[in-house]
Amino acid sequence: MKVGPGPLARAAAMMNAAIYDAESAYQRTWHTLKYEPYLEAPKYSGAPLLEGPQEEERVIGHTARTILVRLFPGQQTLINTRFKERFGHEWTDFDILKPLVAEPVAERMWNARYTDGSGAGGSYSPENKPGAWRPTGNAGCTSDGDAVDPKWGLVTPFALTSATQFRPATPETYGTYEALVASPAYRAQVDEVRRLGSVNSTERTTDQTAAAWFWANDADGTYKPPGQILDMTRIIANQRNLDVYPTARLFALVSLAMADGAIAEWDVKYQTPIDLWRPVSAVQVGLNDPTWQPLGNTPCFPAWASGHATFAGAWEAVLTDVFETGQIPFTASTDDPKSPVKNRTFSSFKQAAEEDANSRLWLGVHYRWDAVDGLQLGRNVGTYVVQHELQPL
């Protein structure tokens, strides 16, 4: 599906926070509730006297399916097929847990996000001057109207008090495009990405090229950046042998942080004085070098700040807090068909996050300050989420 990073992160947060609330209701009913729910987690009303077979998994499965088909109605067949593959029967078969837990939890989440502004449309008209974002001319990005989700920075956050809460100062430091493009810092940024991000760069190392494609996942048909972050979360949860309850909490925290990270960095992209043009525009137009091409395909929205970097920083902050250390070696995987390797191994969460952020420079689609600001923005968001949501009781 052609869905931008913001809506995908929102969907992940709605699904995983709903799963967590359903799991919390299960824990409150039959075991011990250890953490605050995200919205609510009441005991089942009219629950049987004894816990049923595979009840925990059934609660999770029905909740996930219920919220997903509302988020992606065009994917109902796929979602229902996955449910049957997992549980061995149709979702329509009678299960008391649907009306007792799954459907109320999903409805509560749906209602909580119904007026969050995620459906807002509206046109986008960038300024016509050097430094301001413009369509890059690649497939699907030929007009101003192709700009992806220009109002996403106005969506109500899941945990933050405001999308601007951790807004980096860099874009507002310059204030005008004229001041920006005249600055030595801007010229240095453009020169670096011109050298390192070119499709035929002689300065980018073989390993940097491999990392650029490993973290890309921009093409339709891949699991996109939020999917890769969730896959890494799965890998770490399995590696640490987490039980279902802490796993549900971990996925909810990561997803909430990614969702708010997307809102915060889309605020930077569209709601600050500088809607920065992409390197391909800066080089081809600004430096009058029309033959220059980036290694990767440029997404159709402003450069500042990097979404990959923001997601990575948020993930790093959440996992470091949850596991009380960031020094956990692990091997991540990729879904990008152009990646020359399927797996890369990292010594820490920080190393993985920083490589993810820098990969956008090596791919030629971001400047270094996009990565630096995005990474810090994500870390700030992730830290705030783990300090204010799903707290121990």
XYZ file of C-alpha atoms in Angstrom:
393
model
C 0.000 0.000 0.000
C 1.107 3.570 -0.676
C 1.093 4.817 2.919
C 3.493 7.416 4.327
C 5.682 6.881 7.409
C 3.392 8.973 9.637
C 0.182 7.024 8.999
C 2.081 3.736 9.254
C 3.546 4.722 12.616
C 0.101 5.856 13.804
C -1.395 2.503 12.778
C 1.350 0.626 14.626
C 0.755 2.685 17.757
C -3.006 2.141 17.649
C -2.620 -1.607 17.118
C 0.165 -2.232 19.635
C -1.266 0.056 22.320
C -4.634 -1.686 21.892
C -2.945 -5.077 22.156
C -1.200 -3.881 25.305
C -4.491 -2.694 26.836
C -6.129 -6.020 25.978
C -3.200 -7.883 27.517
C -3.486 -5.623 30.566
C -7.164 -6.491 30.906
C -6.243 -10.169 30.731
C -3.604 -9.676 33.441
C -6.029 -7.742 35.644
C -8.685 -10.456 35.274
C -6.590 -13.577 35.856
C -3.152 -12.549 37.137
C -1.489 -9.316 38.348
C -1.556 -5.947 36.616
C 2.006 -4.582 36.881
C 1.866 -1.515 34.622
C -0.583 1.264 33.887
C -2.705 0.670 30.788
C -2.491 3.137 27.921
C -6.224 3.962 27.921
C -8.176 1.495 30.059
C -7.948 -2.166 31.036
C -10.956 -3.178 33.128
C -11.605 -6.727 34.251
C -13.770 -8.656 31.842
C -17.428 -8.037 32.520
C -19.177 -11.391 32.761
C -15.957 -13.379 32.446
C -16.053 -17.178 32.903
C -15.002 -18.608 36.247
C -11.799 -20.107 34.822
C -9.242 -18.924 32.307
C -9.839 -20.540 28.922
C -7.331 -22.366 26.706
C -4.890 -20.011 24.915
C -6.915 -17.127 26.302
C -4.001 -14.687 26.347
C -3.203 -15.280 22.668
C -6.867 -15.173 21.678
C -7.328 -11.810 23.398
C -4.318 -10.425 21.545
C -5.268 -11.952 18.190
C -8.845 -10.699 18.141
C -7.794 -7.235 19.300
C -5.139 -6.940 16.597
C -7.489 -8.154 13.863
C -10.318 -5.873 14.960
C -8.228 -2.697 14.959
C -6.325 -3.588 11.780
C -9.396 -4.107 9.615
C -10.671 -0.697 10.710
C -7.336 0.922 9.917
C -6.905 -0.864 6.576
C -10.342 -1.920 5.315
C -8.937 -2.675 1.873
C -6.692 -5.327 3.435
C -9.417 -7.318 5.211
C -8.842 -10.482 3.186
C -5.126 -10.513 3.945
C -5.652 -9.726 7.641
C -8.332 -12.398 8.054
C -6.145 -14.935 6.246
C -3.272 -14.202 8.612
C -5.622 -14.660 11.561
C -6.720 -18.072 10.281
C -3.117 -19.129 9.670
C -2.239 -18.175 13.232
C -5.233 -19.667 15.067
C -6.431 -22.416 12.751
C -10.010 -21.138 12.442
C -11.954 -18.192 11.015
C -12.178 -15.008 13.021
C -15.970 -15.223 12.693
C -16.118 -18.391 14.811
C -17.699 -17.780 18.200
C -15.318 -16.610 20.893
C -16.627 -14.928 24.048
C -13.393 -12.934 24.267
C -14.362 -10.849 21.256
C -17.285 -9.017 22.902
C -15.744 -9.204 26.379
C -12.317 -7.748 25.584
C -11.147 -7.338 21.987
C -13.995 -5.300 20.542
C -14.323 -2.857 23.499
C -10.549 -2.284 23.565
C -10.396 -1.689 19.810
C -13.424 0.617 19.941
C -11.881 2.615 22.769
C -8.677 3.096 20.771
C -10.585 4.000 17.614
C -12.653 6.603 19.427
C -9.593 8.063 21.174
C -7.900 8.722 17.817
C -10.957 9.495 15.698
C -10.534 13.272 15.876
C -6.727 13.418 16.051
C -6.413 15.286 12.756
C -4.848 12.399 10.860
C -7.467 12.644 8.131
C -6.815 16.311 7.396
C -6.064 17.026 3.777
C -5.224 20.420 2.399
C -2.938 21.700 -0.294
C 0.716 22.556 0.074
C 2.381 25.475 -1.702
C 6.111 25.749 -0.993
C 7.958 28.984 -1.563
C 9.557 29.288 -4.988
C 13.114 30.164 -4.001
C 16.474 28.419 -3.551
C 16.504 26.254 -0.439
C 12.747 25.706 -0.333
C 11.420 22.219 -0.993
C 10.228 21.503 -4.490
C 9.126 18.313 -6.291
C 12.209 16.309 -7.175
C 10.888 15.066 -10.502
C 11.222 11.363 -9.754
C 8.242 9.038 -10.033
C 5.313 10.222 -7.932
C 6.923 13.561 -7.097
C 6.287 15.881 -10.023
C 4.011 18.529 -8.501
C 3.462 20.374 -5.212
C 0.354 18.266 -4.641
C 2.508 15.125 -4.450
C 4.095 16.278 -1.173
C 3.383 13.522 1.367
C 1.181 14.362 4.372
C 1.958 18.091 4.704
C -0.435 18.416 7.683
C 0.913 15.454 9.658
C 2.795 17.713 12.062
C -0.609 18.972 13.253
C -1.850 15.509 14.295
C -2.553 15.121 18.026
C 0.328 13.193 19.641
C -0.198 9.967 21.578
C 1.972 10.998 24.529
C 3.682 14.337 23.873
C 2.022 17.528 25.040
C 2.694 19.100 21.624
C 4.354 18.276 18.325
C 6.686 21.223 18.955
C 7.751 20.020 22.404
C 11.229 18.947 21.280
C 11.485 20.920 18.039
C 15.180 21.362 17.135
C 16.356 24.952 16.855
C 18.381 24.573 13.668
C 15.745 25.468 11.036
C 14.585 28.519 12.954
C 18.187 29.653 13.451
C 18.272 30.815 9.843
C 14.712 32.080 9.577
C 14.822 32.744 5.819
C 15.925 30.726 2.825
C 18.243 33.538 1.787
C 20.105 33.367 5.098
C 20.179 29.579 4.932
C 21.731 29.164 1.481
C 24.249 31.949 2.176
C 25.545 30.222 5.311
C 28.846 28.302 5.373
C 27.110 25.496 7.285
C 24.616 24.956 4.464
C 27.335 24.927 1.825
C 29.302 22.363 3.830
C 26.213 20.164 4.184
C 25.528 20.224 0.456
C 29.151 19.540 -0.417
C 29.249 16.516 1.873
C 26.127 14.861 0.498
C 27.206 15.700 -3.046
C 30.413 13.723 -2.488
C 29.153 10.877 -0.294
C 25.601 10.452 -1.595
C 26.176 10.419 -5.338
C 25.181 7.310 -7.245
C 28.770 7.046 -8.513
C 30.564 8.371 -5.416
C 34.241 7.465 -5.130
C 34.373 8.513 -1.460
C 31.560 6.382 -0.061
C 32.949 3.074 1.178
C 31.582 -0.319 0.213
C 30.267 -0.795 3.752
C 28.553 2.610 3.711
C 26.843 1.683 0.456
C 25.694 -1.599 1.989
C 24.387 0.251 5.058
C 22.584 2.809 2.884
C 20.554 0.110 1.181
C 20.161 -2.018 4.324
C 18.283 0.785 6.088
C 16.418 2.177 3.048
C 13.108 0.251 2.878
C 11.502 3.179 1.055
C 10.049 1.248 -1.869
C 6.430 0.094 -1.916
C 6.361 -3.599 -1.116
C 8.876 -3.286 1.726
C 7.861 -3.022 5.361
C 8.990 0.650 5.310
C 11.054 2.239 8.136
C 8.475 1.675 10.927
C 8.301 -1.990 9.963
C 12.051 -2.430 10.191
C 12.059 -0.835 13.652
C 9.296 -3.186 14.797
C 11.158 -6.157 13.332
C 14.264 -5.199 15.333
C 12.065 -4.936 18.410
C 10.829 -8.489 17.746
C 14.412 -9.732 17.377
C 15.470 -8.187 20.690
C 12.352 -9.416 22.526
C 12.984 -12.973 21.336
C 16.679 -12.741 22.122
C 15.917 -11.603 25.680
C 13.242 -14.316 26.114
C 10.547 -11.843 27.149
C 7.179 -13.183 28.234
C 4.023 -11.996 26.503
C 3.156 -9.214 28.954
C 6.518 -7.357 28.827
C 6.666 -7.967 25.069
C 3.285 -6.291 24.604
C 4.469 -3.363 26.718
C 7.738 -3.082 24.757
C 5.965 -3.015 21.394
C 3.465 -0.459 22.662
C 6.209 1.854 23.960
C 8.231 1.607 20.737
C 5.145 2.205 18.616
C 3.941 5.168 20.674
C 7.414 6.706 20.444
C 7.575 6.180 16.687
C 4.118 7.640 16.170
C 4.913 10.765 18.174
C 8.343 10.926 16.575
C 6.717 11.032 13.143
C 4.353 13.804 14.221
C 7.225 15.795 15.736
C 9.524 15.489 12.745
C 6.717 16.235 10.273
C 6.262 19.394 12.312
C 9.914 20.174 11.567
C 9.466 19.358 7.883
C 6.422 21.531 7.188
C 5.669 23.831 10.145
C 9.002 25.615 10.657
C 10.341 28.573 8.632
C 12.547 26.251 6.538
C 10.952 23.457 4.474
C 14.340 22.324 3.232
C 14.788 21.093 -0.313
C 16.337 17.710 -0.889
C 19.993 17.219 -1.868
C 19.025 16.378 -5.440
C 17.441 19.828 -5.769
C 20.279 21.554 -3.928
C 22.860 20.069 -6.301
C 20.979 19.990 -9.591
C 19.319 23.399 -9.193
C 21.293 25.229 -6.519
C 24.718 24.195 -7.844
C 23.599 23.924 -11.473
C 24.761 20.319 -11.775
C 21.830 18.621 -13.548
C 23.674 15.343 -14.087
C 24.124 14.617 -10.370
C 21.971 11.786 -9.027
C 21.633 10.386 -5.491
C 22.261 6.718 -4.820
C 18.672 6.195 -3.654
C 15.200 7.338 -4.587
C 14.263 10.594 -2.833
C 10.988 10.558 -0.820
C 8.485 13.266 -1.715
C 8.655 15.580 1.321
C 11.132 18.091 2.778
C 14.510 16.934 4.051
C 14.685 18.400 7.533
C 14.503 16.346 9.770
C 15.106 12.722 8.806
C 12.282 10.307 9.552
C 14.618 7.297 9.601
C 16.824 9.071 12.152
C 13.857 10.074 14.312
C 12.435 6.546 14.363
C 15.876 5.125 15.170
C 16.490 7.590 18.006
C 13.065 6.910 19.523
C 13.673 3.150 19.336
C 17.121 3.468 20.911
C 15.793 5.526 23.825
C 12.898 3.161 24.560
C 14.934 -0.041 24.445
C 17.783 1.440 26.477
C 15.307 2.404 29.201
C 13.363 -0.863 29.160
C 16.472 -3.077 29.318
C 18.415 -0.608 31.499
C 21.347 -0.814 29.097
C 22.006 -0.112 25.452
C 24.980 -2.466 25.246
C 23.129 -5.481 23.851
C 24.580 -7.037 20.676
C 22.044 -8.154 18.081
C 21.641 -8.904 14.394
C 19.043 -6.931 12.426
C 17.525 -7.749 9.052
C 16.217 -5.773 6.085
C 13.345 -5.967 3.640
C 14.909 -3.794 0.933
C 15.430 -5.746 -2.311
C 18.482 -3.648 -3.233
C 20.372 -4.418 -0.043
C 23.456 -6.517 -0.811
C 23.180 -8.156 2.612
C 20.163 -9.482 4.470
C 21.606 -9.011 7.974
C 23.903 -6.626 9.837
C 25.221 -7.118 13.383
C 25.531 -4.324 15.941
C 27.179 -4.089 19.357
C 24.613 -1.692 20.806
C 21.305 0.053 20.187
C 23.170 3.343 19.765
C 25.399 1.950 17.025
C 22.387 0.702 15.072
C 20.457 3.951 15.497
C 23.374 6.117 14.398
C 24.067 3.962 11.357
C 20.389 4.142 10.404
C 20.533 7.939 10.656
C 23.792 8.283 8.700
C 22.600 5.873 6.018
C 20.352 8.606 4.635
C 23.407 10.768 3.906
C 25.134 7.864 2.156
C 21.976 7.248 0.129
C 22.090 10.883 -1.025
C 18.603 11.803 0.157
C 19.420 13.748 3.375
C 22.002 16.135 4.765
C 23.961 15.387 7.927
C 21.984 17.875 10.025
C 18.776 16.048 9.042
C 20.286 12.951 10.618
C 21.722 14.709 13.687
C 18.554 16.657 14.480
C 16.301 13.710 13.706
C 18.275 11.347 15.926
C 18.169 13.751 18.870
C 14.501 14.510 18.301
C 13.719 10.796 18.352
C 15.757 10.252 21.502
C 13.926 13.084 23.241
C 10.539 11.700 22.204
C 11.429 8.138 23.197
C 12.694 9.249 26.599
C 9.532 11.242 27.229
C 7.305 8.304 26.257
C 8.984 5.811 28.600
C 8.892 8.354 31.436
C 5.174 9.115 31.050
C 3.427 6.057 29.589
C 2.762 2.474 30.746
C 4.495 3.114 34.064
C 5.005 0.418 36.731
C 2.257 0.369 39.319
